[in-house]
Coordinates of N, CA, C and O in Angstrom, one line a residue:
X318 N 36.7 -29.0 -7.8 CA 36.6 -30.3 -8.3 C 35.5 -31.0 -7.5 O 35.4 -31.1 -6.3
X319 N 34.5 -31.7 -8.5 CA 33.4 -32.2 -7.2 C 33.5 -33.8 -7.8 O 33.7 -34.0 -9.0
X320 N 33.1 -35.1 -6.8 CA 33.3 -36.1 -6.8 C 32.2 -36.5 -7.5 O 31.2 -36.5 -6.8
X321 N 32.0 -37.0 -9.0 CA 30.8 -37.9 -9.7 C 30.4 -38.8 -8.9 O 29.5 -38.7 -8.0
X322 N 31.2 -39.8 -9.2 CA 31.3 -41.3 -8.6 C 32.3 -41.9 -8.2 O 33.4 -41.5 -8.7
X323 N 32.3 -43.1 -7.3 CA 33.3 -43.4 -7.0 C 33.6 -44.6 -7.3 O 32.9 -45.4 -6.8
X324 N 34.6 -45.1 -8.3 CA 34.9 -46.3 -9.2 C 35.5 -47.2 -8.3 O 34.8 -48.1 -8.7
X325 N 36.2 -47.8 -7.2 CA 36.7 -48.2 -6.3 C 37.0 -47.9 -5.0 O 38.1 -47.2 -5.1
X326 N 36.8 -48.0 -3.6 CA 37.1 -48.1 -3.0 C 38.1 -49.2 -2.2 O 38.3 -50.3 -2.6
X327 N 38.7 -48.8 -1.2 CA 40.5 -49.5 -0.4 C 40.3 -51.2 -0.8 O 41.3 -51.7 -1.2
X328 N 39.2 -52.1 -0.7 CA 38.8 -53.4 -1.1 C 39.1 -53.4 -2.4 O 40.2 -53.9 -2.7
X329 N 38.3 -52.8 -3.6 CA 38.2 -52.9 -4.5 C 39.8 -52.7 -5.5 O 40.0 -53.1 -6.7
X330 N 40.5 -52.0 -4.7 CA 42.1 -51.7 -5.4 C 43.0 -52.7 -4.9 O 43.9 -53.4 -5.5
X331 N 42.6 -52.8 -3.4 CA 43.6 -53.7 -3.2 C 43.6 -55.4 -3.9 O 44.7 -56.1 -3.9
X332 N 42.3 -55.8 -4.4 CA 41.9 -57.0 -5.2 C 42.2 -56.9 -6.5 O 42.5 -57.9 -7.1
X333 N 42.1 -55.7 -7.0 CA 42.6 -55.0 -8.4 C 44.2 -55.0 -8.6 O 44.6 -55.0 -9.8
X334 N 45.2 -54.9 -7.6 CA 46.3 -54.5 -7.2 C 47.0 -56.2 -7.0 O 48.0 -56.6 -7.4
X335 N 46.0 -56.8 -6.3 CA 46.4 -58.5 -6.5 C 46.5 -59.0 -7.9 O 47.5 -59.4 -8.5
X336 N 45.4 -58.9 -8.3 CA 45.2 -59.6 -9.6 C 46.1 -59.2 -10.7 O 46.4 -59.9 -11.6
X337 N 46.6 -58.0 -10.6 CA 47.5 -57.3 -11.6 C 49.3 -57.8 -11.1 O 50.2 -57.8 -11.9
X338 N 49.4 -58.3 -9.9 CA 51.1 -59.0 -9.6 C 50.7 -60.3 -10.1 O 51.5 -60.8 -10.8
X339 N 49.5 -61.0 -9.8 CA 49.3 -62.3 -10.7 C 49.6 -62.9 -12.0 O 49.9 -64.0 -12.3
X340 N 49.1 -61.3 -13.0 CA 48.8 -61.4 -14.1 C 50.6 -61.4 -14.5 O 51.1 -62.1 -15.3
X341 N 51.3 -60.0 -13.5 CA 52.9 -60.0 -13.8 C 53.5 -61.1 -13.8 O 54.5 -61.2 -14.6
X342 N 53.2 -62.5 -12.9 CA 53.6 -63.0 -12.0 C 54.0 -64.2 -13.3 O 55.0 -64.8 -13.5
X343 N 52.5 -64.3 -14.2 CA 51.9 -65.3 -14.8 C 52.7 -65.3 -16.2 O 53.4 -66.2 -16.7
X344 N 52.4 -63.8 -16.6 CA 53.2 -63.6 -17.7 C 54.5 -63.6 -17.9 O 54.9 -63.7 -19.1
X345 N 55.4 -63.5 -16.9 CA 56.8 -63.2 -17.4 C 57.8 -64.8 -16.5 O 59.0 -65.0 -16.2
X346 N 56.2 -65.9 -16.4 CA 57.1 -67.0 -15.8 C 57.6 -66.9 -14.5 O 58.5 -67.7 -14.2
X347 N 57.3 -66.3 -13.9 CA 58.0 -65.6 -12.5 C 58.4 -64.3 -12.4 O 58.1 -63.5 -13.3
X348 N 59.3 -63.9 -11.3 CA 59.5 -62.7 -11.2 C 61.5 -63.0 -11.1 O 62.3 -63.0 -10.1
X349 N 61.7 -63.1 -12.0 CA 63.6 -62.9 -11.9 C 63.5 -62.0 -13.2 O 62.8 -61.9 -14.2
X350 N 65.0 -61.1 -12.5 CA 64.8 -60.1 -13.8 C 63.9 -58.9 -13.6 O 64.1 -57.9 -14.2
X351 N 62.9 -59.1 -12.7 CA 61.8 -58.2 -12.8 C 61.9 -56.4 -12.2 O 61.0 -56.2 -11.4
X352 N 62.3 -55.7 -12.3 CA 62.3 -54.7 -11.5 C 60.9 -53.9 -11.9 O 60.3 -53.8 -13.0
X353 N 60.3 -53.2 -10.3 CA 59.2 -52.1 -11.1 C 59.7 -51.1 -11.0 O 60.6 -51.0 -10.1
X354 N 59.5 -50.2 -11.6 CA 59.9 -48.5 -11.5 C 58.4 -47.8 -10.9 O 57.6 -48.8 -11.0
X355 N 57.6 -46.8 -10.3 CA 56.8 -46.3 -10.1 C 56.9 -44.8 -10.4 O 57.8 -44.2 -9.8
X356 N 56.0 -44.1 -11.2 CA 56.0 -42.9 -12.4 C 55.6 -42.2 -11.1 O 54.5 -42.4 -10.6
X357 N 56.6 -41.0 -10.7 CA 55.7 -40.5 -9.7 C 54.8 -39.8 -10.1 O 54.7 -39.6 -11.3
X358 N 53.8 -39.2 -9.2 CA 53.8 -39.3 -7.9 C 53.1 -40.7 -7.4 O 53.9 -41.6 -7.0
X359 N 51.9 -40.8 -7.3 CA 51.1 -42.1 -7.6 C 51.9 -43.3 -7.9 O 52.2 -44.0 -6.9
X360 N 52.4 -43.5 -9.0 CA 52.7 -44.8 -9.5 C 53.5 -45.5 -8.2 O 53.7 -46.7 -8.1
X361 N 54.1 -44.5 -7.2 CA 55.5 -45.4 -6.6 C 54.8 -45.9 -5.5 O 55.0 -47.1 -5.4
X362 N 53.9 -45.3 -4.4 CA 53.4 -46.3 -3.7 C 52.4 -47.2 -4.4 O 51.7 -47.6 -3.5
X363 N 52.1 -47.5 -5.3 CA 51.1 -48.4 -6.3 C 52.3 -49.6 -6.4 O 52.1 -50.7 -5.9
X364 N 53.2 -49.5 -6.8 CA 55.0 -50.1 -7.7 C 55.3 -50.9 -6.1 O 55.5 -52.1 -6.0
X365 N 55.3 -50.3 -5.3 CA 55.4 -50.1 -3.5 C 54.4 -51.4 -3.3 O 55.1 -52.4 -3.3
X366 N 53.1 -51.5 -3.1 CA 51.7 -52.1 -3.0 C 52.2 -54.0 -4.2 O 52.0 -55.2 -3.9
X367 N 52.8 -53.4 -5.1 CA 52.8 -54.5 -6.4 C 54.3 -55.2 -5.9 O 54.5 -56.4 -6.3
X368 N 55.3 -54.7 -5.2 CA 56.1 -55.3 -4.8 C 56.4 -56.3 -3.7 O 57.2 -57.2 -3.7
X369 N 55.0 -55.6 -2.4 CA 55.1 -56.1 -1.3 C 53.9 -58.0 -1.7 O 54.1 -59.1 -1.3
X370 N 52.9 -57.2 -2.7 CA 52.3 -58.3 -3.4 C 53.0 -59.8 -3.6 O 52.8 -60.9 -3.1
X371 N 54.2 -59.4 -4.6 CA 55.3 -60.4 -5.3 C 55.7 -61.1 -3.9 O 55.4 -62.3 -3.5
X372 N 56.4 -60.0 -3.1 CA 57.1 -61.5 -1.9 C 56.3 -61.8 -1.3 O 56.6 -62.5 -0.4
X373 N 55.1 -61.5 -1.6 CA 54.0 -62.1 -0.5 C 53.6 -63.4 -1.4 O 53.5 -64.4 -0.8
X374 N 53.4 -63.4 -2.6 CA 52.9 -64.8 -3.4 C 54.0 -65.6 -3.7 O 54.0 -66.8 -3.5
X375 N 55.0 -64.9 -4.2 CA 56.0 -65.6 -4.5 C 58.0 -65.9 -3.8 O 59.1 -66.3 -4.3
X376 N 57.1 -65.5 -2.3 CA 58.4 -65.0 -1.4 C 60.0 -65.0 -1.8 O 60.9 -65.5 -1.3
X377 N 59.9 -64.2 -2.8 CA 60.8 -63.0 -3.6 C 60.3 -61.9 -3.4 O 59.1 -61.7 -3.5
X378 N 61.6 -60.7 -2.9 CA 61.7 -59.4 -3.1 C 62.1 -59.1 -4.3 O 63.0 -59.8 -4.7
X379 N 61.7 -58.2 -5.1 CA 61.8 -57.5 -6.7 C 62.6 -56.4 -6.0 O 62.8 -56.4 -4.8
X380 N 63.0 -55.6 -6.9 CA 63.7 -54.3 -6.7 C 62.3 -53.3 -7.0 O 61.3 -53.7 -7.5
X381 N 62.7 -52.4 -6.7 CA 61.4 -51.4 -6.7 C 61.8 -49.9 -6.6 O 62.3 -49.6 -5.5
X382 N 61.4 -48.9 -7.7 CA 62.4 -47.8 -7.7 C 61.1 -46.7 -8.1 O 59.9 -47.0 -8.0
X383 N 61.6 -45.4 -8.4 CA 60.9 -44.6 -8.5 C 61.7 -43.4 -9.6 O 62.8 -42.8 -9.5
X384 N 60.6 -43.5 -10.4 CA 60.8 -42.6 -12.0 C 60.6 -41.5 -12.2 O 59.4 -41.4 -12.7
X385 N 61.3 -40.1 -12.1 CA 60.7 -38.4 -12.6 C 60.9 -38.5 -13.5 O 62.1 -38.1 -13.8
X386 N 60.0 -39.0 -14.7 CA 59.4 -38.5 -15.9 C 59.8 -36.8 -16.4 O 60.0 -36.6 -17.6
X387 N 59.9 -35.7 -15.5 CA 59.6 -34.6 -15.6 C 60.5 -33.6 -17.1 O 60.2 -32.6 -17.7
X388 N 61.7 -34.7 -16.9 CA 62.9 -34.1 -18.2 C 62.7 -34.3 -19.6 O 63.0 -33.7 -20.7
X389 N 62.0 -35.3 -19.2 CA 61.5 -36.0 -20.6 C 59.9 -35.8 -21.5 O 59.4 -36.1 -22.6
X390 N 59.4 -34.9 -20.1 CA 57.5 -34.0 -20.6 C 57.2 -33.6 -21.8 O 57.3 -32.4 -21.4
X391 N 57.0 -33.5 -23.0 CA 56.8 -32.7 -24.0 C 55.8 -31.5 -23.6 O 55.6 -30.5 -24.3
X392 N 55.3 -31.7 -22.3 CA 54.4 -30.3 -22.4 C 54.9 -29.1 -21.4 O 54.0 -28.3 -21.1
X393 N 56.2 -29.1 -21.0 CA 56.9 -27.6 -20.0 C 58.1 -27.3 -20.8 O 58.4 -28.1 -21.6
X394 N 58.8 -26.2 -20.7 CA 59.8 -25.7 -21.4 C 60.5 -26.2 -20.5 O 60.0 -26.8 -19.5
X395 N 61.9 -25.9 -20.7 CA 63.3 -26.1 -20.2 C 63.4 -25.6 -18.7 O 64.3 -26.0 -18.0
X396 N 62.4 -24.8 -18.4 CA 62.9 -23.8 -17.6 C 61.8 -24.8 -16.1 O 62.0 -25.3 -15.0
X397 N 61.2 -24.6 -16.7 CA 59.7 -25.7 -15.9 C 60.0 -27.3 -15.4 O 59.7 -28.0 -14.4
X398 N 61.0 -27.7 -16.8 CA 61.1 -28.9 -16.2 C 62.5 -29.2 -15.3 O 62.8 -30.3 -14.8
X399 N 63.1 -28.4 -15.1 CA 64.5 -27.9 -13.9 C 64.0 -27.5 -12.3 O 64.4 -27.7 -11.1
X400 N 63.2 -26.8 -12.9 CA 62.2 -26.5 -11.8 C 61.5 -27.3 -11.1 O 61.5 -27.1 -9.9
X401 N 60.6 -28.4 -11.6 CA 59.9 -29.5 -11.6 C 60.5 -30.7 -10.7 O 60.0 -31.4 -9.7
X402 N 62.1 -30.6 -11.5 CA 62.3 -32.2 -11.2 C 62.8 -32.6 -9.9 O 63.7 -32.0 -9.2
X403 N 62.2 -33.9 -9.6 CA 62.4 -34.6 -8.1 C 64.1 -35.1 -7.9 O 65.0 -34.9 -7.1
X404 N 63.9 -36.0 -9.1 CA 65.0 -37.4 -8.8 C 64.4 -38.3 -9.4 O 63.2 -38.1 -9.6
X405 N 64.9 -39.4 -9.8 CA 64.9 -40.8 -9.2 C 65.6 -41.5 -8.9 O 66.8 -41.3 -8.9
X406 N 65.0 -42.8 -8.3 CA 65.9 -43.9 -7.8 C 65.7 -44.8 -8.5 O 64.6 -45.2 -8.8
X407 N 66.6 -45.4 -9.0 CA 67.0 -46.7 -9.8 C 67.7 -47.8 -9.1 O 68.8 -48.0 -9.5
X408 N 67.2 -48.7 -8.1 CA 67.6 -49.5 -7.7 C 69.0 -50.4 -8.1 O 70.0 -50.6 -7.5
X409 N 68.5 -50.7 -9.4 CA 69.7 -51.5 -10.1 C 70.0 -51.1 -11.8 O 69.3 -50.2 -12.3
X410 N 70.6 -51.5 -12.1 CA 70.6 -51.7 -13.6 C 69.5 -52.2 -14.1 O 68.9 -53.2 -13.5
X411 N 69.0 -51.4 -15.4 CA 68.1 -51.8 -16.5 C 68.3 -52.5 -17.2 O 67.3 -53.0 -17.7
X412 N 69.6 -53.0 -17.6 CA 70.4 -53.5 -18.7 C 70.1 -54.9 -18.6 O 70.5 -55.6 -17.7
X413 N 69.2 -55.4 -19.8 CA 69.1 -56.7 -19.7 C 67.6 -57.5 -19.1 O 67.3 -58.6 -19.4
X414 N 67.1 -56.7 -18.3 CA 66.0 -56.8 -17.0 C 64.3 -56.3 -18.1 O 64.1 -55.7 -19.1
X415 N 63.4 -56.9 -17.3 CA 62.1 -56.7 -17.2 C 61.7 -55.1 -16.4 O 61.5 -54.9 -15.2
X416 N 61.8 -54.2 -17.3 CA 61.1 -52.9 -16.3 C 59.7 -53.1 -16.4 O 59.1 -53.4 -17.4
X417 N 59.2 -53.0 -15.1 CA 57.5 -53.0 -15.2 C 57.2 -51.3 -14.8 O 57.4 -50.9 -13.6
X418 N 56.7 -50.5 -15.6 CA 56.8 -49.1 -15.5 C 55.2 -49.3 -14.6 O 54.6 -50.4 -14.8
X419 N 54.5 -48.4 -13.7 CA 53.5 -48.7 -12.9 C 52.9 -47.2 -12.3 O 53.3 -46.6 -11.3
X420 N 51.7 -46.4 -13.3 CA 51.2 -45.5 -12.4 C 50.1 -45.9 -12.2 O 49.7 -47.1 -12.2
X421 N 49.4 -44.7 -12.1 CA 47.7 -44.5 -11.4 C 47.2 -44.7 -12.7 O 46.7 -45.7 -13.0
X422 N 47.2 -43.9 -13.3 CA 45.7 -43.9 -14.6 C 46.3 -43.4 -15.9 O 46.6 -42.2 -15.9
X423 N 46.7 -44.2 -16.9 CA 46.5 -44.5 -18.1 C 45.6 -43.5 -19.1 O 44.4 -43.7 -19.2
X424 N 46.4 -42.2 -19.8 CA 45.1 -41.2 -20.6 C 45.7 -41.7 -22.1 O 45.5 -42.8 -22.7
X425 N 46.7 -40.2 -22.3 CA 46.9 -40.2 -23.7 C 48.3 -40.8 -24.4 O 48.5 -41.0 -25.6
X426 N 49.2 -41.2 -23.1 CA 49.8 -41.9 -23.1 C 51.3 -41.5 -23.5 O 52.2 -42.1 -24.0
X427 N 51.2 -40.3 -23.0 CA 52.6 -39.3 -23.2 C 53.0 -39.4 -22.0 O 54.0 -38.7 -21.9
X428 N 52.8 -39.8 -21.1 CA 53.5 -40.1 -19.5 C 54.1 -41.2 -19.8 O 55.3 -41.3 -19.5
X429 N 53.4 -42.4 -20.3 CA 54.0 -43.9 -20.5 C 55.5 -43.8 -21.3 O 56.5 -44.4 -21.1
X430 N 55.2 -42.2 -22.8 CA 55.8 -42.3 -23.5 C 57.2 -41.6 -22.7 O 58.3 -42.0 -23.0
X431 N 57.0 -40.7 -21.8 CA 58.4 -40.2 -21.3 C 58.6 -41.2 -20.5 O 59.5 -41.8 -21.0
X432 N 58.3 -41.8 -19.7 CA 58.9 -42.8 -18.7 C 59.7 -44.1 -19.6 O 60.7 -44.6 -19.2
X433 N 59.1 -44.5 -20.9 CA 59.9 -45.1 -21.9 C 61.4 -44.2 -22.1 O 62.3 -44.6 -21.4
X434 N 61.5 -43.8 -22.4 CA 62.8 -42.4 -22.8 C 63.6 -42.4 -21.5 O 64.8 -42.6 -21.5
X435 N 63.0 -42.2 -20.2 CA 64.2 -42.2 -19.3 C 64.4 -43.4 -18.6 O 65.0 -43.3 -17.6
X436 N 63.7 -44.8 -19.0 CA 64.3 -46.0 -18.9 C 65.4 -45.9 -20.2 O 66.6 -45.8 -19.8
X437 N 65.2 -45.8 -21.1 CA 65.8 -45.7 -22.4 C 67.4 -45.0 -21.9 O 68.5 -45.6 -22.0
X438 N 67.3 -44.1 -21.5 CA 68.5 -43.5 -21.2 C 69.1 -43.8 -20.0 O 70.0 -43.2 -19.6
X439 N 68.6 -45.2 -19.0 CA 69.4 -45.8 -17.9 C 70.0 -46.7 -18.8 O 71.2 -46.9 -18.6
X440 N 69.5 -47.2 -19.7 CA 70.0 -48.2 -20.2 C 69.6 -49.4 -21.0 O 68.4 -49.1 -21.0
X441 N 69.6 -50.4 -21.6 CA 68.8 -50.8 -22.1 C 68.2 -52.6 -21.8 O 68.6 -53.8 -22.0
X442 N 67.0 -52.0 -21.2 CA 66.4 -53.6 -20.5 C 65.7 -54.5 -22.3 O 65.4 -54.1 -23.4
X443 N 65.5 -56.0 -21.5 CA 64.7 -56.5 -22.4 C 63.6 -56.6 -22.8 O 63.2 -57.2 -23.8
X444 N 62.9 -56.0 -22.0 CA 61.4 -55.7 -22.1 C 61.0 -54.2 -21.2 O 61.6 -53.7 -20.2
X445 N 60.0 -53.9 -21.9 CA 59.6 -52.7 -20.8 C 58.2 -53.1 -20.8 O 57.6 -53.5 -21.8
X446 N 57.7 -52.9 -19.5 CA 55.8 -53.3 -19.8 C 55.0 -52.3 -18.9 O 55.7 -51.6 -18.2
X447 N 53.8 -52.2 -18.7 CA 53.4 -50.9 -18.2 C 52.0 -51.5 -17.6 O 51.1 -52.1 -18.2
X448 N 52.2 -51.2 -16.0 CA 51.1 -51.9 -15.4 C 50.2 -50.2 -14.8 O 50.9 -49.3 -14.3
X449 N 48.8 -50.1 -15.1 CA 48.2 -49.1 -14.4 C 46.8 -49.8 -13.7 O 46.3 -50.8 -13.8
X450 N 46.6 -48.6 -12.7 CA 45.6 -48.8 -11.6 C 44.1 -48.7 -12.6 O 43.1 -49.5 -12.7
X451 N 44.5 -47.3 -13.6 CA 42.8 -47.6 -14.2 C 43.4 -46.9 -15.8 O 44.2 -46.0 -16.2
X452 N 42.7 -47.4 -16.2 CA 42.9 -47.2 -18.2 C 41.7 -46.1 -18.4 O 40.7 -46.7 -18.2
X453 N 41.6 -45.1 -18.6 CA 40.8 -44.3 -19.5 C 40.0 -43.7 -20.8 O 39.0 -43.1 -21.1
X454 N 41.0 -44.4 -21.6 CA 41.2 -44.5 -23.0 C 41.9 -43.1 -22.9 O 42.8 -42.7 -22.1
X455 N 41.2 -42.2 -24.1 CA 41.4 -41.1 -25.1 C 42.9 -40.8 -25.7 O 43.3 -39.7 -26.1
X456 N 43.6 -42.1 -25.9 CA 44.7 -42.2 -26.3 C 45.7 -41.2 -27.5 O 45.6 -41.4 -28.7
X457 N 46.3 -40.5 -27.1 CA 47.2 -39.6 -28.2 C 47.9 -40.2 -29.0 O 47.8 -40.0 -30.2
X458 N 48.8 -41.2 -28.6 CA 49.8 -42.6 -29.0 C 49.6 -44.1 -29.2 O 48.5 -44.5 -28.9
X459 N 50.1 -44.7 -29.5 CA 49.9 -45.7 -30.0 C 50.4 -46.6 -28.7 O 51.3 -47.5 -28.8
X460 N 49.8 -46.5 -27.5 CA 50.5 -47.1 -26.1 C 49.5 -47.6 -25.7 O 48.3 -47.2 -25.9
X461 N 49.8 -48.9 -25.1 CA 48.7 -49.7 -24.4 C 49.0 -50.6 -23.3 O 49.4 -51.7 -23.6
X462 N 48.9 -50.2 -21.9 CA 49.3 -50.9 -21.1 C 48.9 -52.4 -21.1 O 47.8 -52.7 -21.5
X463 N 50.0 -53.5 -20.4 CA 49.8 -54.3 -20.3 C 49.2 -55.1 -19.0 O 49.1 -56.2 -18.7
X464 N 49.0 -54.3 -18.5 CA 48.4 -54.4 -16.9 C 47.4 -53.5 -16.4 O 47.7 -52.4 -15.9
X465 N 46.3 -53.9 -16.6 CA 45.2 -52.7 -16.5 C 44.3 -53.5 -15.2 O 44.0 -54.7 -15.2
X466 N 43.9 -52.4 -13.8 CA 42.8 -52.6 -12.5 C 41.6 -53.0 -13.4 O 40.9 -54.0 -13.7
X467 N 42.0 -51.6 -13.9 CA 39.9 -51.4 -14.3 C 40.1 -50.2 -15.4 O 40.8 -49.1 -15.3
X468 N 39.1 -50.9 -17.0 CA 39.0 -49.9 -17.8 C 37.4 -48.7 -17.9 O 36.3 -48.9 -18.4
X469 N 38.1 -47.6 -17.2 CA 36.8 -46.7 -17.4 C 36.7 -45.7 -18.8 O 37.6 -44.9 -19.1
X470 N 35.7 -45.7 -19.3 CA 35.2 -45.1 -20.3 C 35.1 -43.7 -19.6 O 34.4 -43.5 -18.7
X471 N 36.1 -42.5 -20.1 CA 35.6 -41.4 -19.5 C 35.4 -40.3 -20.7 O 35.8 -40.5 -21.8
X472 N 34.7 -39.2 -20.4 CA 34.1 -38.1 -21.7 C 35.6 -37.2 -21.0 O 36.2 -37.4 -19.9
X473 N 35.9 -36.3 -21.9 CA 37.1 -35.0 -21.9 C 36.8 -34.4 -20.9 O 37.7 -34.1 -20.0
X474 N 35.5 -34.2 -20.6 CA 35.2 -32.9 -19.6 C 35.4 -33.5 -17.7 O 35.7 -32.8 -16.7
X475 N 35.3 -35.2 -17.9 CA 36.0 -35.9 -16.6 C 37.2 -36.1 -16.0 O 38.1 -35.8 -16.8
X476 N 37.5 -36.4 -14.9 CA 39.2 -36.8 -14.7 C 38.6 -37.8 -13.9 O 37.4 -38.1 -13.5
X477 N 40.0 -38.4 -13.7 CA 40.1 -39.7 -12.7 C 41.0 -39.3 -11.3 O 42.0 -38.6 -11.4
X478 N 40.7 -39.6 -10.5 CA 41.4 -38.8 -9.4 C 41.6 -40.0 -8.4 O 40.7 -40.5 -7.7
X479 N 43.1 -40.6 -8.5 CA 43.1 -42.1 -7.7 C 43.9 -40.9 -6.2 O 44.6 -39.9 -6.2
X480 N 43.3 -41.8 -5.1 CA 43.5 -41.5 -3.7 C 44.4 -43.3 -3.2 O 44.0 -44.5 -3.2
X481 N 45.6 -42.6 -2.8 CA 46.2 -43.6 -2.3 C 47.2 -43.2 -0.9 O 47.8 -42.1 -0.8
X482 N 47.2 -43.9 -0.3 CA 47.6 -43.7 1.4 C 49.2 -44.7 1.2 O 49.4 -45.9 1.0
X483 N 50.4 -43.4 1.4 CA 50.3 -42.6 2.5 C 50.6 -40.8 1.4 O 50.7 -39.7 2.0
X484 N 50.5 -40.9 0.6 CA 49.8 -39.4 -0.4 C 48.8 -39.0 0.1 O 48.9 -38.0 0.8
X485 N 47.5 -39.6 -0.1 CA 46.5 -39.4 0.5 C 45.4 -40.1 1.7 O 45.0 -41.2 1.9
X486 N 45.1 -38.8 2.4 CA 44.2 -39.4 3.5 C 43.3 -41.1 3.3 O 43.3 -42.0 4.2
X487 N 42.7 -41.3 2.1 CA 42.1 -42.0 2.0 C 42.7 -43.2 0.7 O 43.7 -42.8 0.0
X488 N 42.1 -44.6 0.2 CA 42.4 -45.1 -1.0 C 41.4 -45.3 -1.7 O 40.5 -46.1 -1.2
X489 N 41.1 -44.8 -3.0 CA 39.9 -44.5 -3.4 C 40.1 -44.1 -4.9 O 41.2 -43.6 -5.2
X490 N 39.3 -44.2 -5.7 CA 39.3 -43.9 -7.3 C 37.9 -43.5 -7.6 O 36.9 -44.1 -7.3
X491 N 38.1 -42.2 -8.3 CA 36.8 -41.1 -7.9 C 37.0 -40.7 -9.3 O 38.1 -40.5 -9.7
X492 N 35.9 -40.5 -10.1 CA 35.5 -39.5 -11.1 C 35.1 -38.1 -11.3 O 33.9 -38.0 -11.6
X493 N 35.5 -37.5 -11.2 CA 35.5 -36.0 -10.7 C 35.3 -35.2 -12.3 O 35.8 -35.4 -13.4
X494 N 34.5 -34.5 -11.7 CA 34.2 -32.8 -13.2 C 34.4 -31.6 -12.5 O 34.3 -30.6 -13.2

C-alpha cells in the first residue's frame, strides 16, 4: 500500500470532527434523545471524538456505543461471520431515540446498510442518521450520509485509509493505491 496524498491531517479532522457535532447539534434541535453508535472499527473512537465534542458545546453527555455490523455483511458466509464477530455495546435502548450511526469513510454503502439492520433488530428508534469522516462516492445503494468531514472524489483503483489514535499511531486521512 503506498500513500498518494494526504487529504487531512490531526488539525484538519479535528475541525472536520467539530463542525460535524455542530451540524448534529443544529439539526436535531439539540442533543436529547440522541445516542451515537460507532461502526467498528474506526467509527467508535470517531462516535468517541463526536461525543466528547457534544458535552463540550453543549455540556451534555450523549450515550455512546459501539456497533459489529459483522452478522449482518452480505459479503462472508455463515461461517466467517461467527468467526469475525466482536460484540457490541448498546448503551441504552433504541426505541424511540435518534441513532447517529458514525464511521470513517462512506463507499458503497453496504456497511451503512448492515449497521441499519442491526439497529433495526435492537429495536426500533425514530430516526437513524449517518455521520462519516469522508464520503467517497461509488455508491452500490441508494444511502447518503447525513454528516459528511470531507467529500473525496476517488477512482476504483484508490482507497481511503483514515489513521486515528488510539488504533493508530498517527490521525491522518491518506489516499493510498
Amino acid at each position: 500500500m503506498t500513500v498518494k496524498t494526504q487529504l487531512m491531517d490531526a488539525v484538519t479532522m479535528r475541525r472536520s470532527l467539530a463542525r460535524i457535532t455542530h451540524e448534529i447539534i443544529e439539526h436535531n434541535d439539540g442533543v436529547e434523545n440522541i445516542i451515537l453508535l460507532g461502526i467498528q472499527t474506526r467509527g467508535v473512537p470517531i462516535a468517541e471524538v463526536l461525543q466528547a465534542n457534544i458535552e463540550k458545546f453543549e455540556g451534555r453527555k450523549v450515550p455512546a456505543g459501539q456497533l459489529d455490523i459483522t452478522l449482518h455483511r452480505d459479503d462472508l458466509n455463515e461461517a466467517e461471520k461467527t468467526e469475525r464477530a466482536h460484540g457490541s455495546f448498546i448503551p441504552c435502548d433504541v426505541t424511540g431515540k435518534t441513532v447517529i450511526l458514525v464511521d470513517d469513510v462512506m463507499f458503497t454503502g453496504r456497511t451503512a446498510r448492515a449497521a441499519m439492520e442491526a439497529v433495526i433488530q435492537l429495536g426500533r428508534p425514530k430516526y437513524i442518521q449517518l455521520a462519516v469522516l469522508v464520503d467517497r462516492g461509488h455508491r452500490e445503494l441508494p444511502i447518503r450520509p447525513d454528516y459528511v468531514g470531507k467529500n473525496v472524489p476517488t477512482s476504483m483503483e484508490e482507497n481511503v485509509a483514515v489513521h486515528i489514535k488510539p488504533i493508530d499511531k498517527d490521525d491522518g486521512v491518506y489516499i493510498t493505491e
